[in-house]
Amino acid sequence: MLTLTSVYAGYDSTPVLHDLTFEVRRGEIAAFIGRNGVGKTTLARTVIGLIKPTQGSILFADEDVTGQPARSRARKGVGYVPQGRGIFGDLTVEDNLKLGRTIGPLAPRPLEYAYDMFPILGERRSQIAGTMSGGQQQQLAIARALIGQPDLLLLDEPSDGIQPNIVEQIGELCTKLNRDEGLTICLIEQNVDLITSCAHRCLLLEKGQITQRFSPDKLQDPEVARMALAI
Amino acid sequence: MGDIISFAYQYADSFALLALSSIGLVIIFGMMGVINMAHGEFMMIGAFGASFGFQWGLPLSLAIVTGVFAATAIGLLLERLVIRKLYGRLLYSLVATWGISLVLSQGALVLIGPSVPSLPNPFGTVSVGGMNFSVYRLFLVALAIALIVTLWALMRFTNFGLHARATMTEPDMAEALGVRTTRIYMVTFGLGAALAGFAGAIFGLSAQIQPTFGAAYTPIAFIVVVVAGSRNIIAGLLASALVLALVKTSFTVGFNILTGYVAMLVTALIIIRLSPTGILDLIGKLKALASQHRSSTAGTSAEETKNA
Ligand SMILES: Nc1ncnc2c1ncn2[C@@H]1O[C@H](COP(=O)(O)OP(=O)(O)OP(=O)(O)O)[C@@H](O)[C@H]1O
Ligand SMILES: [Mg+2]
């Protein structure tokens, strides 16, 4: 579903990803872990196309998308939920959701789909999104990405600053979407509970590369957790 | 009574002048952070186009449409060739569009000459209760209101408007959701040029049409746009034009036209000194101050009751 081969990417002054290679298979939930500042967000932005790699290639659904802008990748079926949520703060909840309709090649889902998934969004549909709580905004960002029926969901630290029961809800949602609809998920996370609740596999990012791949159970080992996460 | 009506008439007239001469500029600035120094030249192109259209024997309304088309076409072309590379880079875009404005006005002078035939003004005057009103001026007021309402509806109710509002605030996120942001920018720039051309053609009904035609309106448009800011195109434009027109009219009526313009400029300077991002944020700050004041006075009185 998603293959990165020898990707180099970063910012003008700071190279971050360095000969990065990995594959995420169709129907998989892959957790990307790594310490703060190691480049997880850079990886997500490179996958969606907001950062252009200087070298290497990115394949999505067997198509080389390396040179394509973010909008094309989104329209081909990548749903992106950025770190910090990327909500349009001046727009209403409903308008934010409508903006997810350009994702994916298939017809978008009705807004009711989002309201069924997260009832609070239905109750607040005409509220200005910037005035919602962090947890509500996270739900909105996830629902917005799912409205467009993506094939790949890219979640960047969805648990960041969110209370435990909503984190749990997000884990259950990932499991359900993966099982029922075969949704492939790249989950960038630091939260052990969320990772172990839904991920099939962990990929450890260190010094711009994936250095280890292991089963999520391993994170129960405090030694592994200390090495892999920012805790 | 007569004074009030006359003041209201002048106020509406100033509002229309400010709104019409700036609307295209405000859209472009609000959407992409580009100050289009060639705004006046787009107005000039609109007026020239209308003049040519009329000479070719088109009815006046179609002649005006010709002017709008000409301004739009040149606007879209320039967006493709130059402006696209400068989005969000205020200084570059200032210099580049200033260069474009020189090329356009000098080009018009060389290719077309110092002036073109004027357009006829089909409007007369009406007199109500002994006072005479120019129908043309009333038409400008109606037109300004109609354009603002149309633009509001476009931004509020259409898919284009939704995508434009998203692109305006978070271009990267919009792009990452599949919004064709480059197309949004192109259409917006074209729309700004079209509105400038339209205003130019309409103003051309009452002014001499020459290559420097736009210069009469651009200073006003620039004042309106900096006061309007870029947070919310329609609300910013409305608030800016309403406030500045009020100041201009008051001082024009109280003193003279020159004082009216000076007062408007001073007001604009005060507003952007207090709130560099424009009048809407100033209004927001004042509201916050007021509620703070209210809660702090409520707080003290609660304190006092407790102490008592
Ligand atoms: N816009 C930017 N310009 C320059 N450097 C940046 C920029 N954004 C991030 N960086 C740098 O790139 C490196 C990787 O940042 P990134 O945000 O990808 O890390 P991360 O793994 O997502 O961290 P966290 O766990 O804190 O979210 C960091 O050293 C950071 O300082
Ligand atoms: Mg990050």
Coordinates of C-alpha atoms and ligand atoms in Angstrom, one line a residue:
Chain A
M1 CA 0.0 0.0 0.0
L2 CA 2.8 2.4 0.9
T3 CA 6.5 1.9 0.1
L4 CA 9.3 4.4 0.8
T5 CA 12.6 3.6 -0.7
S6 CA 15.9 5.4 0.3
V7 CA 14.0 8.6 1.1
Y8 CA 16.0 11.7 2.1
A9 CA 13.9 14.6 3.3
G10 CA 14.0 17.5 5.8
Y11 CA 14.1 21.3 6.0
D12 CA 16.4 23.8 4.3
S13 CA 19.0 23.7 7.1
T14 CA 18.2 20.4 8.8
P15 CA 18.2 17.0 7.0
V16 CA 15.9 14.7 9.0
L17 CA 15.0 11.6 7.1
H18 CA 18.1 9.8 5.9
D19 CA 18.0 6.8 3.6
L20 CA 14.6 5.9 5.0
T21 CA 13.1 2.6 3.7
F22 CA 9.9 0.8 4.8
E23 CA 6.8 -0.8 3.6
V24 CA 3.3 -0.7 5.0
R25 CA 1.1 -3.5 3.6
R26 CA -2.5 -3.2 2.6
G27 CA -4.8 -3.8 5.6
E28 CA -2.1 -3.3 8.2
I29 CA -2.0 -1.0 11.2
A30 CA 1.6 0.1 11.5
A31 CA 2.8 2.1 14.5
F32 CA 5.7 4.5 14.0
I33 CA 7.5 5.2 17.2
G34 CA 10.6 7.1 18.2
R35 CA 11.8 9.8 20.5
N36 CA 10.8 13.4 20.3
G37 CA 12.4 15.3 17.4
V38 CA 13.5 12.1 15.6
G39 CA 11.4 13.0 12.6
K40 CA 8.1 11.3 12.9
T41 CA 6.1 14.3 11.8
T42 CA 8.6 14.9 9.0
L43 CA 7.9 11.4 7.9
A44 CA 4.1 12.0 7.9
R45 CA 4.5 15.3 6.0
T46 CA 6.7 13.6 3.5
V47 CA 4.2 10.8 2.9
I48 CA 1.3 13.1 2.4
G49 CA 3.5 15.3 0.1
L50 CA 3.9 18.5 2.1
I51 CA 7.6 17.9 2.2
K52 CA 9.4 17.0 -1.0
P53 CA 12.1 14.3 -0.6
T54 CA 15.5 15.3 -2.1
Q55 CA 16.1 11.7 -3.0
G56 CA 14.3 8.4 -3.0
S57 CA 10.8 7.3 -4.0
I58 CA 7.4 7.0 -2.5
L59 CA 4.9 4.4 -3.9
F60 CA 1.2 4.6 -2.9
A61 CA -1.0 1.8 -4.1
D62 CA 1.7 0.7 -6.5
E63 CA 1.9 4.1 -8.1
D64 CA 5.0 6.3 -7.9
V65 CA 3.7 9.5 -6.2
T66 CA 7.1 11.0 -5.4
G67 CA 6.7 14.0 -7.7
Q68 CA 3.0 14.6 -6.9
P69 CA 1.7 17.4 -4.7
A70 CA -0.2 16.7 -1.5
R71 CA -3.5 17.3 -3.1
S72 CA -3.1 14.5 -5.6
R73 CA -2.1 12.1 -2.9
A74 CA -5.1 13.1 -0.8
R75 CA -7.3 12.6 -3.8
K76 CA -5.8 9.2 -4.5
G77 CA -6.9 8.1 -1.0
V78 CA -4.5 9.3 1.7
G79 CA -6.3 10.7 4.7
Y80 CA -4.1 12.9 6.9
V81 CA -4.6 13.8 10.5
P82 CA -1.6 16.0 11.4
Q83 CA 0.0 16.5 14.8
G84 CA -1.8 19.5 16.3
R85 CA -4.9 18.4 14.4
G86 CA -4.9 21.0 11.6
I87 CA -8.4 22.2 12.2
F88 CA -9.6 25.3 10.4
G89 CA -10.3 27.3 13.5
D90 CA -12.4 30.0 11.9
L91 CA -14.7 27.5 10.2
T92 CA -17.6 25.6 11.7
V93 CA -17.4 21.9 12.6
E94 CA -19.6 21.1 9.6
D95 CA -17.4 23.1 7.1
N96 CA -14.3 21.4 8.5
L97 CA -16.0 18.0 7.8
K98 CA -17.0 19.1 4.3
L99 CA -13.4 19.8 3.5
G100 CA -12.6 16.1 3.9
R101 CA -14.8 15.3 0.9
T102 CA -12.0 15.9 -1.6
I103 CA -10.0 13.0 -0.1
G104 CA -10.1 9.7 -1.9
P105 CA -11.3 8.7 -5.4
L106 CA -14.7 7.4 -4.2
A107 CA -17.8 9.4 -3.4
P108 CA -17.5 11.0 0.0
R109 CA -19.5 9.6 2.9
P110 CA -22.5 11.7 4.2
L111 CA -21.7 14.0 7.1
E112 CA -24.0 11.8 9.2
Y113 CA -21.3 9.2 9.1
A114 CA -19.1 11.5 11.2
Y115 CA -21.9 12.4 13.5
D116 CA -22.7 8.7 14.2
M117 CA -19.0 8.1 14.8
F118 CA -18.6 11.1 17.2
P119 CA -22.0 12.3 18.3
I120 CA -20.4 15.4 19.9
L121 CA -19.6 16.6 16.4
G122 CA -23.3 16.4 15.4
E123 CA -24.3 18.3 18.5
R124 CA -21.7 21.0 17.7
R125 CA -22.0 21.0 13.9
S126 CA -22.5 24.8 13.7
Q127 CA -19.9 25.7 16.4
I128 CA -16.7 27.5 15.3
A129 CA -14.2 24.7 15.4
G130 CA -11.5 26.7 17.0
T131 CA -13.6 27.0 20.1
M132 CA -13.9 23.2 20.6
S133 CA -11.8 21.4 23.2
G134 CA -8.6 19.7 22.1
G135 CA -10.2 16.2 22.3
Q136 CA -13.2 17.4 20.3
Q137 CA -10.9 18.9 17.7
Q138 CA -9.0 15.6 17.5
Q139 CA -12.3 13.7 16.8
L140 CA -13.1 16.3 14.2
A141 CA -9.8 15.9 12.5
I142 CA -10.1 12.1 12.4
A143 CA -13.7 12.3 11.2
R144 CA -12.8 14.8 8.5
A145 CA -10.2 12.5 7.1
L146 CA -12.6 9.5 7.1
I147 CA -15.4 11.4 5.3
G148 CA -13.5 11.0 2.1
Q149 CA -13.2 7.2 2.3
P150 CA -9.4 7.1 2.3
D151 CA -7.5 3.8 1.7
L152 CA -4.7 4.9 4.0
L153 CA -5.1 6.9 7.2
L154 CA -2.1 8.8 8.4
L155 CA -2.5 9.7 12.1
D156 CA 0.2 11.8 13.8
E157 CA 0.0 11.5 17.5
P158 CA -3.7 11.4 17.9
S159 CA -3.4 10.9 21.6
D160 CA -1.5 14.1 22.2
G161 CA -3.1 16.0 25.0
I162 CA -6.3 13.9 24.9
Q163 CA -8.0 12.3 27.9
P164 CA -7.7 8.5 28.3
N165 CA -11.3 7.5 27.4
I166 CA -11.1 9.4 24.0
V167 CA -7.7 7.8 23.3
E168 CA -9.3 4.4 24.0
Q169 CA -12.2 5.3 21.7
I170 CA -9.7 6.2 18.9
G171 CA -8.0 2.8 19.4
E172 CA -11.3 1.0 19.1
L173 CA -12.2 3.0 16.0
C174 CA -8.9 2.1 14.3
T175 CA -9.4 -1.6 15.0
K176 CA -13.0 -1.4 13.7
L177 CA -12.2 0.4 10.5
N178 CA -9.3 -1.8 9.9
R179 CA -11.3 -5.0 10.4
D180 CA -14.5 -4.0 8.7
E181 CA -13.2 -1.9 5.8
G182 CA -9.7 -3.0 5.5
L183 CA -8.4 0.5 6.1
T184 CA -4.6 0.7 6.2
I185 CA -3.3 2.9 9.0
C186 CA 0.0 4.5 9.8
L187 CA -0.2 5.4 13.4
I188 CA 2.5 7.7 14.7
E189 CA 2.3 7.4 18.5
Q190 CA 4.0 7.6 21.9
N191 CA 1.1 6.2 23.8
V192 CA 1.8 2.6 24.7
D193 CA -1.9 1.8 25.5
L194 CA -3.1 3.1 22.1
I195 CA -0.3 1.3 20.2
T196 CA -0.9 -2.1 21.9
S197 CA -4.7 -1.8 21.6
C198 CA -4.7 -1.6 17.8
A199 CA -1.3 -1.8 16.1
H200 CA -0.1 -5.0 14.3
R201 CA 3.5 -3.9 14.1
C202 CA 5.9 -1.3 15.4
L203 CA 8.5 0.5 13.3
L204 CA 11.1 2.3 15.3
L205 CA 12.5 5.5 13.8
E206 CA 16.0 6.5 14.8
K207 CA 18.4 8.9 13.2
G208 CA 16.2 9.2 10.1
Q209 CA 15.8 5.5 9.5
I210 CA 13.7 2.6 10.5
T211 CA 16.1 0.6 12.7
Q212 CA 13.9 -2.0 14.2
R213 CA 10.6 -3.7 13.6
F214 CA 8.9 -5.6 16.4
S215 CA 5.6 -6.6 17.8
P216 CA 3.6 -4.1 19.9
D217 CA 3.7 -6.5 22.9
K218 CA 7.4 -5.7 23.2
L219 CA 6.5 -2.2 24.4
Q220 CA 5.4 -3.7 27.7
D221 CA 9.1 -4.3 28.4
P222 CA 10.2 -1.0 30.2
E223 CA 13.7 -1.3 28.6
V224 CA 12.2 -1.3 25.0
A225 CA 9.7 1.4 25.9
R226 CA 12.5 3.7 27.2
M227 CA 14.4 3.2 24.0
A228 CA 11.5 3.7 21.7
L229 CA 9.3 6.3 23.2
A230 CA 9.7 9.8 24.7
I231 CA 9.0 8.7 28.2
Chain B
M1 CA -34.3 66.6 8.2
G2 CA -32.8 67.7 4.9
D3 CA -29.4 67.8 6.5
I4 CA -29.7 64.2 7.7
I5 CA -30.8 63.0 4.3
S6 CA -28.0 64.9 2.6
F7 CA -25.5 63.5 5.1
A8 CA -26.8 60.0 4.5
Y9 CA -26.6 60.5 0.8
Q10 CA -23.0 61.6 1.0
Y11 CA -22.2 58.9 3.4
A12 CA -23.6 56.2 1.1
D13 CA -21.8 57.8 -1.8
S14 CA -18.4 57.7 0.0
F15 CA -19.0 54.1 1.1
A16 CA -19.7 53.1 -2.5
L17 CA -16.6 54.8 -3.7
L18 CA -14.4 53.2 -1.1
A19 CA -16.0 49.8 -1.4
L20 CA -16.0 49.7 -5.2
S21 CA -12.5 51.0 -5.7
S22 CA -11.1 48.5 -3.2
I23 CA -13.1 45.3 -3.5
G24 CA -10.8 43.6 -6.0
L25 CA -7.7 44.6 -4.0
V26 CA -9.2 43.4 -0.7
I27 CA -10.0 40.0 -2.2
I28 CA -6.5 39.4 -3.5
F29 CA -4.9 40.7 -0.4
G30 CA -7.2 38.7 1.9
M31 CA -6.8 35.5 0.0
M32 CA -3.1 35.4 -0.7
G33 CA -1.3 38.2 1.2
V34 CA -0.4 39.9 -2.0
I35 CA -0.8 43.7 -2.3
N36 CA -1.5 44.2 -5.9
M37 CA 0.1 47.5 -6.9
A38 CA -1.3 47.0 -10.4
H39 CA -4.8 47.3 -9.1
G40 CA -5.3 50.8 -10.6
E41 CA -4.1 49.4 -13.9
F42 CA -6.7 46.7 -13.9
M43 CA -9.3 49.4 -13.3
M44 CA -7.8 51.3 -16.3
I45 CA -8.0 48.2 -18.4
G46 CA -11.6 47.7 -17.5
A47 CA -12.4 51.3 -18.5
F48 CA -10.4 51.0 -21.7
G49 CA -12.1 47.8 -22.6
A50 CA -15.5 49.3 -22.1
S51 CA -14.5 52.3 -24.1
F52 CA -13.4 50.1 -27.0
G53 CA -16.4 47.9 -26.7
F54 CA -18.7 50.9 -27.0
Q55 CA -16.8 52.2 -30.0
W56 CA -17.3 48.9 -31.7
G57 CA -21.0 49.5 -31.4
L58 CA -21.8 47.3 -28.4
P59 CA -24.5 48.5 -26.1
L60 CA -23.1 50.1 -23.0
S61 CA -23.8 47.0 -20.7
L62 CA -21.9 44.7 -23.1
A63 CA -19.2 47.3 -23.4
I64 CA -18.7 47.1 -19.7
V65 CA -18.6 43.3 -19.9
T66 CA -15.9 43.7 -22.5
G67 CA -13.9 45.7 -20.0
V68 CA -14.4 43.1 -17.3
F69 CA -13.2 40.4 -19.7
A70 CA -10.1 42.3 -20.7
A71 CA -9.1 42.9 -17.0
T72 CA -9.8 39.3 -16.1
A73 CA -7.8 37.9 -19.0
I74 CA -4.8 40.1 -18.3
G75 CA -5.1 39.3 -14.5
L76 CA -5.1 35.5 -15.2
L77 CA -2.2 35.8 -17.5
L78 CA -0.1 37.7 -15.0
E79 CA -1.1 35.3 -12.2
R80 CA 0.3 32.4 -14.3
L81 CA 3.5 34.2 -15.3
V82 CA 4.4 36.2 -12.2
I83 CA 2.2 36.4 -9.2
R84 CA 2.0 32.6 -8.7
K85 CA 5.7 32.6 -7.7
L86 CA 5.2 35.3 -5.1
Y87 CA 2.4 34.1 -2.9
G88 CA 2.7 35.1 0.8
R89 CA 5.9 37.1 0.0
L90 CA 4.7 40.6 0.6
L91 CA 7.7 42.6 -0.4
Y92 CA 8.5 40.7 -3.6
S93 CA 4.9 40.9 -4.6
L94 CA 4.9 44.6 -3.9
V95 CA 7.9 45.2 -6.2
A96 CA 6.7 42.8 -8.9
T97 CA 3.1 44.2 -9.1
W98 CA 4.5 47.7 -9.0
G99 CA 6.6 46.8 -12.0
I100 CA 3.6 45.3 -13.7
S101 CA 1.6 48.5 -13.1
L102 CA 4.3 50.6 -14.7
V103 CA 4.5 48.3 -17.7
L104 CA 0.7 48.3 -18.1
S105 CA 0.2 52.1 -17.8
Q106 CA 3.2 53.0 -20.0
G107 CA 2.3 50.2 -22.4
A108 CA -1.2 51.7 -22.7
L109 CA 0.2 55.1 -23.2
V110 CA 2.5 54.0 -26.0
L111 CA 0.1 51.5 -27.7
I112 CA -3.2 53.3 -27.3
G113 CA -2.3 56.9 -26.6
P114 CA -3.0 59.5 -23.9
S115 CA -6.8 59.0 -23.9
V116 CA -9.7 57.2 -25.4
P117 CA -13.2 58.3 -26.1
S118 CA -15.4 58.7 -23.0
L119 CA -18.3 56.5 -22.2
P120 CA -21.8 58.1 -22.1
N121 CA -23.4 58.4 -18.8
P122 CA -27.0 57.3 -19.2
F123 CA -28.1 58.3 -15.7
G124 CA -29.8 61.6 -14.9
T125 CA -30.9 63.0 -11.6
V126 CA -34.0 62.6 -9.5
S127 CA -35.3 65.2 -7.2
V128 CA -37.0 64.3 -4.0
G129 CA -38.4 66.9 -1.7
G130 CA -36.6 69.7 -3.4
M131 CA -33.2 67.9 -3.2
N132 CA -31.4 66.6 -6.3
F133 CA -29.8 63.2 -6.3
S134 CA -27.6 61.8 -9.0
V135 CA -29.0 58.4 -10.2
Y136 CA -25.5 57.4 -11.1
R137 CA -24.4 57.8 -7.5
L138 CA -27.3 55.9 -6.2
F139 CA -26.6 53.2 -8.7
L140 CA -23.0 53.0 -7.4
V141 CA -24.3 52.5 -3.9
A142 CA -26.6 49.7 -5.0
L143 CA -23.9 48.1 -7.0
A144 CA -21.4 48.2 -4.0
I145 CA -24.0 46.5 -1.8
A146 CA -24.9 44.0 -4.5
L147 CA -21.3 43.0 -5.1
I148 CA -20.6 42.6 -1.4
V149 CA -23.7 40.5 -0.9
T150 CA -22.8 38.3 -3.9
L151 CA -19.3 37.9 -2.7
W152 CA -20.5 37.0 0.7
A153 CA -22.8 34.4 -0.7
L154 CA -20.1 33.0 -2.9
M155 CA -17.8 32.5 0.0
R156 CA -20.4 31.3 2.4
F157 CA -22.5 28.9 0.3
T158 CA -20.4 27.5 -2.5
N159 CA -17.8 24.8 -2.6
F160 CA -15.4 27.3 -4.1
G161 CA -16.0 29.6 -1.1
L162 CA -15.3 26.8 1.4
H163 CA -12.1 25.8 -0.3
A164 CA -11.1 29.4 -0.6
R165 CA -11.7 30.1 3.1
A166 CA -9.7 27.0 4.0
T167 CA -6.8 27.9 1.7
M168 CA -6.8 31.4 3.0
T169 CA -6.1 30.3 6.6
E170 CA -4.2 27.0 6.3
P171 CA -3.0 26.5 2.8
D172 CA -0.9 23.4 3.7
M173 CA -3.7 21.7 5.5
A174 CA -6.2 22.5 2.7
E175 CA -3.7 21.1 0.2
A176 CA -3.3 18.0 2.3
L177 CA -7.1 17.4 2.2
G178 CA -7.1 17.5 -1.6
V179 CA -8.0 21.2 -2.2
R180 CA -6.5 22.5 -5.5
T181 CA -5.0 25.5 -3.8
T182 CA -3.1 26.8 -6.9
R183 CA -6.4 26.8 -8.8
I184 CA -8.1 28.6 -5.9
Y185 CA -5.3 31.3 -6.0
M186 CA -5.7 31.6 -9.7
V187 CA -9.4 32.0 -9.6
T188 CA -9.2 34.5 -6.8
F189 CA -6.7 36.6 -8.5
G190 CA -8.8 36.5 -11.6
L191 CA -11.8 37.5 -9.6
G192 CA -9.9 40.4 -8.0
A193 CA -8.8 41.6 -11.4
A194 CA -12.4 41.2 -12.8
L195 CA -13.8 43.3 -9.9
A196 CA -11.2 45.9 -10.4
G197 CA -12.0 46.0 -14.1
F198 CA -15.7 46.2 -13.4
A199 CA -15.2 49.1 -11.0
G200 CA -13.0 50.8 -13.6
A201 CA -15.6 50.5 -16.3
I202 CA -18.3 51.8 -14.0
F203 CA -16.2 54.7 -12.8
G204 CA -15.3 55.3 -16.5
L205 CA -18.9 56.4 -17.0
S206 CA -18.1 59.6 -15.2
A207 CA -14.4 60.2 -15.7
Q208 CA -12.0 60.8 -18.4
I209 CA -10.4 57.5 -19.5
Q210 CA -6.6 57.7 -19.7
P211 CA -3.6 55.4 -18.9
T212 CA -3.3 57.0 -15.4
F213 CA -7.0 56.6 -14.8
G214 CA -6.6 54.2 -11.9
A215 CA -4.4 56.6 -10.0
A216 CA -7.5 58.5 -8.8
Y217 CA -8.7 55.4 -7.0
T218 CA -5.7 53.4 -5.9
P219 CA -4.7 55.6 -2.8
I220 CA -8.2 55.1 -1.4
A221 CA -8.2 51.4 -2.2
F222 CA -4.8 51.0 -0.4
I223 CA -6.1 52.8 2.7
V224 CA -9.3 50.6 2.7
V225 CA -7.3 47.4 2.3
V226 CA -4.8 47.9 5.1
V227 CA -7.6 48.8 7.4
A228 CA -9.7 45.8 6.2
G229 CA -6.8 43.4 7.0
S230 CA -6.8 39.8 5.8
R231 CA -8.7 37.9 8.4
N232 CA -12.2 37.9 6.9
I233 CA -12.5 39.5 3.4
I234 CA -16.2 40.5 3.5
A235 CA -16.4 41.6 7.2
G236 CA -13.1 43.4 6.9
L237 CA -14.1 45.3 3.7
L238 CA -17.5 46.2 5.2
A239 CA -16.1 47.4 8.5
S240 CA -13.3 49.3 6.9
A241 CA -15.4 51.0 4.2
L242 CA -18.2 51.9 6.7
V243 CA -15.9 53.4 9.3
L244 CA -13.6 55.3 6.8
A245 CA -16.6 56.6 4.8
L246 CA -18.1 57.9 8.1
V247 CA -14.9 59.8 9.0
K248 CA -14.5 61.1 5.4
T249 CA -18.1 62.3 5.2
S250 CA -18.2 63.9 8.6
F251 CA -15.0 65.9 8.0
T252 CA -16.0 66.7 4.4
V253 CA -19.4 68.1 5.6
G254 CA -17.9 69.8 8.7
F255 CA -14.9 71.3 6.9
N256 CA -14.1 70.5 3.3
I257 CA -13.1 67.6 0.9
L258 CA -9.4 67.9 1.6
T259 CA -9.9 67.7 5.4
G260 CA -12.2 64.7 4.7
Y261 CA -9.4 62.8 3.0
V262 CA -6.8 63.8 5.6
A263 CA -9.1 62.7 8.4
M264 CA -9.6 59.4 6.6
L265 CA -5.9 58.8 6.3
V266 CA -5.2 59.7 9.9
T267 CA -8.0 57.4 11.1
A268 CA -6.5 54.6 9.0
L269 CA -3.0 55.2 10.5
I270 CA -4.5 55.2 14.0
I271 CA -6.3 51.9 13.3
I272 CA -3.3 50.1 12.0
R273 CA -1.1 51.6 14.7
L274 CA -3.5 50.1 17.3
S275 CA -4.0 46.9 15.4
P276 CA -1.6 46.1 12.5
T277 CA -3.7 43.2 11.3
G278 CA -6.7 45.4 10.6
I279 CA -9.9 46.7 11.9
L280 CA -11.6 43.4 12.8
D281 CA -8.8 42.5 15.3
L282 CA -9.2 46.0 16.7
I283 CA -12.9 45.4 17.2
G284 CA -12.0 42.1 18.8
K285 CA -9.6 43.7 21.1
L286 CA -12.1 46.4 22.1
K287 CA -14.7 43.7 22.8
A288 CA -12.2 41.7 24.9
L289 CA -11.3 44.9 26.8
A290 CA -14.9 45.7 27.4
S291 CA -15.7 42.3 28.8
Q292 CA -12.6 42.3 30.9
H293 CA -13.6 45.6 32.3
R294 CA -17.1 44.3 33.0
S295 CA -15.8 41.1 34.7
S296 CA -13.2 43.1 36.7
T297 CA -15.7 45.6 38.0
A298 CA -18.0 42.6 38.7
G299 CA -15.1 41.0 40.5
T300 CA -14.4 44.1 42.7
S301 CA -18.0 44.5 43.6
A302 CA -18.2 40.8 44.6
E303 CA -15.0 41.3 46.6
E304 CA -16.5 44.4 48.3
T305 CA -19.6 42.5 49.3
K306 CA -17.6 39.7 50.7
N307 CA -15.5 42.1 52.7
A308 CA -18.5 43.9 54.0
Ligands
LIG1 N1 9.8 23.7 9.9 C1 11.0 23.2 10.3 N2 12.1 23.8 10.0 C2 13.3 23.4 10.4 N3 13.5 22.3 11.2 C3 12.4 21.6 11.6 C4 11.1 22.1 11.2 N4 10.1 21.2 11.7 C5 10.9 20.3 12.4 N5 12.2 20.5 12.3 C6 13.2 19.7 12.9 O1 13.2 18.5 12.4 C7 13.4 17.5 13.3 C8 12.3 16.4 13.3 O2 11.1 17.1 13.7 P1 9.7 16.3 13.8 O3 8.7 17.3 14.1 O4 9.6 15.5 12.5 O5 10.0 15.4 15.0 P2 8.9 14.4 15.7 O6 9.5 13.1 15.7 O7 7.6 14.5 15.1 O8 8.9 15.0 17.2 P3 7.7 15.0 18.3 O9 7.7 13.6 18.9 O10 8.1 16.0 19.3 O11 6.4 15.3 17.5 C9 13.6 18.2 14.6 O12 15.0 18.3 15.0 C10 13.0 19.6 14.4 O13 13.6 20.5 15.2
MG2 MG 5.8 15.0 15.7

